[in-house]
């Protein structure tokens, strides 16, 4: 149902074997379903309002995507080479075909996990490879790696990127996996692409089984001129959101606020609404949710 109470047509289930790990689109008749299929193969499918069309680039695993228009879609992830190498990859859809570009840390498995499109000549992607952060910028003609500061840990990963008034914000997790005291911390870098400031989100330190000790910025978005971060923390915590107040991060409960709520994606829409989705852990089982935050008056 839409806000007026009218029924909205929904596309049928994606083709057999397809994945909906990643969804993006611009309208009910312009929807992309991308990811890993049930047999472990990768696929990209498009819905035009009447049917699904297979637009698959074989061996391209999509981890994030953003549709700007019907002729401007960006997808990022990694590419499985025949010799076993796994470089990062960015693919662009121009309305009729994909163009794939391989990027990443040389001689290292690279996952590109987020993309932010400012314009046709200003696109940012971030991820990690070889135990370090990775970022690249597209100026409309070519991709260039952007040097990021080394953090305190030895296995930092970048999961999110957004841009506010020309300033780039990159978020992820920072952890030294080789020390017992290597508590993972949710970090955010922000800067002009050359000079960076590092901040950490004050999520309470996790406890318990080390396999559960993940603290990370999973998503970033701008809402009402403020940068918001979606967080993953230990399941016993309920700090799923944070907002930048100009000098530090202020944490808040995730939408729907049950202990252990997490925010895995933030998506601002053209009307100023901020959408969030993620997972809840009521009674020790997973439950997905979506929630929205209206723009201020």
Coordinates of N, CA and C in Angstrom, one line a residue, residues 56-155:
X56 N 23.4 -10.7 -16.4 CA 24.5 -11.2 -15.6 C 25.8 -11.0 -16.2
X57 N 26.8 -10.5 -15.4 CA 28.2 -10.5 -15.7 C 28.7 -11.7 -14.9
X58 N 29.1 -12.8 -15.6 CA 29.6 -14.0 -14.9 C 30.8 -13.7 -14.0
X59 N 30.8 -14.3 -12.8 CA 32.0 -14.3 -11.9 C 32.1 -12.9 -11.2
X60 N 31.0 -12.1 -11.3 CA 31.0 -10.8 -10.6 C 30.1 -10.9 -9.4
X61 N 30.7 -10.8 -8.2 CA 29.9 -10.9 -7.0 C 29.6 -9.4 -6.6
X62 N 28.3 -9.1 -6.5 CA 27.9 -7.7 -6.2 C 27.6 -7.7 -4.7
X63 N 28.3 -6.7 -4.0 CA 28.1 -6.5 -2.6 C 27.3 -5.3 -2.3
X64 N 27.2 -4.3 -3.2 CA 26.4 -3.1 -3.0 C 26.1 -2.5 -4.4
X65 N 25.0 -1.8 -4.5 CA 24.7 -1.2 -5.8 C 23.9 0.1 -5.5
X66 N 23.9 1.0 -6.5 CA 23.1 2.2 -6.5 C 22.6 2.6 -7.9
X67 N 21.3 2.6 -8.0 CA 20.7 3.1 -9.3 C 20.4 4.6 -9.2
X68 N 21.0 5.3 -10.1 CA 20.7 6.8 -10.2 C 19.6 7.0 -11.2
X69 N 19.6 6.3 -12.3 CA 18.5 6.4 -13.3 C 18.5 5.1 -14.0
X70 N 17.6 5.0 -15.0 CA 17.5 3.8 -15.8 C 18.8 3.5 -16.6
X71 N 19.5 4.6 -16.9 CA 20.7 4.4 -17.7 C 22.0 4.7 -16.9
X72 N 21.9 4.7 -15.6 CA 23.0 5.0 -14.7 C 23.0 4.2 -13.4
X73 N 23.5 3.0 -13.5 CA 23.5 2.1 -12.3 C 24.9 1.6 -12.0
X74 N 25.3 1.7 -10.7 CA 26.6 1.3 -10.3 C 26.5 0.1 -9.4
X75 N 27.4 -0.9 -9.6 CA 27.4 -2.1 -8.7 C 28.9 -2.3 -8.4
X76 N 29.1 -2.7 -7.1 CA 30.5 -3.0 -6.7 C 30.6 -4.3 -6.0
X77 N 31.8 -4.9 -5.9 CA 32.0 -6.2 -5.3 C 33.4 -6.7 -5.6
X78 N 33.4 -7.9 -6.1 CA 34.7 -8.5 -6.5 C 34.5 -9.4 -7.7
X79 N 35.6 -9.7 -8.3 CA 35.5 -10.5 -9.6 C 36.4 -11.7 -9.4
X80 N 35.9 -12.9 -9.8 CA 36.6 -14.2 -9.6 C 37.4 -14.5 -10.9
X81 N 38.7 -14.3 -10.9 CA 39.5 -14.6 -12.0 C 39.7 -16.1 -12.2
X82 N 40.0 -16.5 -13.4 CA 40.1 -17.9 -13.7 C 41.4 -18.5 -13.0
X83 N 42.4 -17.7 -12.7 CA 43.6 -18.1 -12.1 C 43.5 -18.1 -10.5
X84 N 42.3 -17.8 -10.0 CA 42.1 -17.8 -8.6 C 42.2 -16.4 -7.9
X85 N 42.8 -15.4 -8.7 CA 42.8 -14.1 -8.1 C 41.4 -13.5 -7.9
X86 N 41.3 -12.6 -6.9 CA 40.0 -12.0 -6.7 C 40.2 -10.5 -6.5
X87 N 40.3 -9.7 -7.6 CA 40.3 -8.3 -7.5 C 39.0 -7.7 -7.1
X88 N 39.0 -6.5 -6.6 CA 37.7 -5.7 -6.5 C 37.2 -5.3 -7.9
X89 N 36.0 -5.0 -7.9 CA 35.4 -4.7 -9.2 C 34.3 -3.7 -9.1
X90 N 34.1 -2.8 -10.1 CA 33.0 -1.8 -10.2 C 32.4 -2.0 -11.6
X91 N 31.1 -2.1 -11.7 CA 30.4 -2.2 -13.0 C 29.4 -1.1 -13.1
X92 N 29.4 -0.6 -14.3 CA 28.4 0.5 -14.6 C 27.5 0.1 -15.7
X93 N 26.2 0.3 -15.5 CA 25.1 0.0 -16.5 C 24.7 1.3 -17.2
X94 N 24.8 1.3 -18.5 CA 24.5 2.6 -19.3 C 23.1 2.5 -19.9
X95 N 22.3 1.5 -19.6 CA 21.0 1.4 -20.2 C 20.9 0.2 -21.2
X96 N 22.1 -0.3 -21.6 CA 22.1 -1.4 -22.5 C 23.2 -2.4 -22.2
X97 N 24.2 -2.1 -21.5 CA 25.3 -3.0 -21.2 C 26.1 -2.6 -20.0
X98 N 26.7 -3.6 -19.4 CA 27.6 -3.3 -18.3 C 29.0 -3.0 -18.8
X99 N 29.7 -2.1 -18.1 CA 31.2 -2.0 -18.3 C 31.8 -2.3 -16.9
X100 N 32.7 -3.2 -16.9 CA 33.3 -3.7 -15.7 C 34.8 -3.2 -15.6
X101 N 35.1 -2.7 -14.4 CA 36.5 -2.2 -14.2 C 37.0 -2.9 -12.9
X102 N 38.2 -3.5 -13.0 CA 38.8 -4.2 -11.9 C 39.7 -3.2 -11.1
X103 N 39.5 -3.2 -9.8 CA 40.2 -2.3 -8.9 C 40.7 -3.1 -7.7
X104 N 41.4 -2.4 -6.8 CA 41.7 -3.0 -5.6 C 43.2 -3.0 -5.2
X105 N 43.5 -3.7 -4.0 CA 44.8 -3.8 -3.5 C 45.6 -4.8 -4.4
X106 N 46.7 -4.5 -4.9 CA 47.5 -5.4 -5.8 C 47.8 -6.7 -5.1
X107 N 47.6 -7.9 -5.8 CA 47.9 -9.2 -5.3 C 47.2 -9.5 -4.0
X108 N 46.0 -9.0 -3.8 CA 45.3 -9.3 -2.6 C 43.8 -9.4 -2.9
X109 N 43.1 -10.4 -2.3 CA 41.7 -10.5 -2.4 C 41.1 -9.1 -1.9
X110 N 40.3 -8.5 -2.8 CA 39.8 -7.2 -2.5 C 38.2 -7.2 -2.6
X111 N 37.6 -6.8 -1.5 CA 36.1 -6.6 -1.6 C 35.8 -5.1 -1.6
X112 N 35.1 -4.7 -2.6 CA 34.6 -3.3 -2.6 C 33.1 -3.4 -2.1
X113 N 32.9 -2.7 -1.0 CA 31.6 -3.0 -0.3 C 30.6 -1.8 -0.3
X114 N 31.0 -0.7 -0.8 CA 30.1 0.4 -0.8 C 30.4 1.4 -2.0
X115 N 29.3 2.1 -2.5 CA 29.5 3.1 -3.5 C 28.6 4.2 -3.2
X116 N 29.1 5.4 -3.5 CA 28.3 6.7 -3.4 C 28.5 7.5 -4.7
X117 N 27.4 7.8 -5.3 CA 27.4 8.6 -6.6 C 27.0 10.0 -6.3
X118 N 27.9 10.9 -6.5 CA 27.5 12.4 -6.4 C 27.0 12.9 -7.7
X119 N 27.8 12.5 -8.8 CA 27.4 12.9 -10.2 C 28.1 11.9 -11.1
X120 N 27.9 12.1 -12.4 CA 28.6 11.3 -13.4 C 30.1 11.4 -13.4
X121 N 30.6 12.5 -12.8 CA 32.1 12.6 -12.8 C 32.6 12.7 -11.3
X122 N 31.8 12.1 -10.4 CA 32.2 12.1 -9.0 C 31.6 10.9 -8.3
X123 N 32.3 9.8 -8.3 CA 31.8 8.5 -7.7 C 32.9 8.0 -6.8
X124 N 32.5 7.6 -5.6 CA 33.4 7.0 -4.6 C 33.0 5.5 -4.3
X125 N 34.1 4.7 -4.2 CA 33.9 3.3 -3.7 C 34.9 3.0 -2.6
X126 N 34.5 2.2 -1.7 CA 35.4 1.8 -0.6 C 35.3 0.3 -0.3
X127 N 36.3 -0.2 0.3 CA 36.3 -1.6 0.7 C 37.6 -1.9 1.5
X128 N 38.1 -3.1 1.2 CA 39.4 -3.5 1.9 C 40.0 -4.7 1.1
X129 N 41.3 -4.8 1.4 CA 42.1 -5.9 0.7 C 43.4 -6.0 1.4
X130 N 44.0 -7.2 1.5 CA 45.3 -7.3 2.1 C 45.4 -6.8 3.5
X131 N 44.3 -6.7 4.3 CA 44.3 -6.2 5.6 C 44.3 -4.7 5.8
X132 N 44.1 -4.0 4.7 CA 44.0 -2.6 4.8 C 42.8 -2.0 4.1
X133 N 42.5 -0.7 4.4 CA 41.4 0.0 3.8 C 41.7 0.2 2.3
X134 N 40.7 0.3 1.5 CA 40.8 0.7 0.1 C 39.7 1.7 -0.3
X135 N 40.1 2.7 -1.0 CA 39.1 3.7 -1.6 C 39.6 4.1 -2.9
X136 N 38.6 4.4 -3.8 CA 38.9 4.9 -5.2 C 37.9 5.9 -5.6
X137 N 38.3 6.8 -6.4 CA 37.4 7.9 -6.9 C 37.4 7.9 -8.4
X138 N 36.2 8.1 -9.0 CA 36.0 8.2 -10.4 C 35.7 9.7 -10.8
X139 N 36.5 10.2 -11.7 CA 36.3 11.6 -12.1 C 35.5 11.8 -13.4
X140 N 34.9 10.7 -13.9 CA 34.2 10.8 -15.2 C 35.0 10.2 -16.3
X141 N 36.4 10.1 -16.1 CA 37.2 9.5 -17.1 C 38.0 8.3 -16.7
X142 N 38.4 8.3 -15.4 CA 39.2 7.1 -14.9 C 39.1 7.0 -13.4
X143 N 39.5 5.8 -12.9 CA 39.5 5.5 -11.5 C 40.9 5.8 -11.0
X144 N 41.0 6.4 -9.8 CA 42.2 6.5 -9.1 C 42.1 6.1 -7.6
X145 N 43.1 5.3 -7.2 CA 43.0 4.9 -5.7 C 43.3 6.2 -4.9
X146 N 42.6 6.2 -3.8 CA 42.8 7.4 -2.8 C 43.5 6.8 -1.6
X147 N 44.6 7.4 -1.2 CA 45.3 7.0 0.0 C 44.5 7.3 1.2
X148 N 44.4 6.3 2.1 CA 43.7 6.5 3.4 C 44.7 6.2 4.5
X149 N 44.5 6.8 5.6 CA 45.4 6.6 6.8 C 45.3 5.2 7.3
X150 N 46.5 4.7 7.8 CA 46.5 3.4 8.4 C 45.9 3.6 9.8
X151 N 45.0 2.7 10.2 CA 44.4 2.8 11.5 C 45.2 2.0 12.5
X152 N 44.7 1.9 13.7 CA 45.5 1.2 14.8 C 45.6 -0.3 14.6
X153 N 44.5 -0.9 14.0 CA 44.5 -2.3 13.8 C 45.2 -2.8 12.5
X154 N 45.2 -4.1 12.4 CA 45.9 -4.7 11.3 C 44.9 -5.4 10.3
X155 N 43.6 -5.2 10.6 CA 42.6 -5.8 9.7 C 41.4 -4.9 9.5

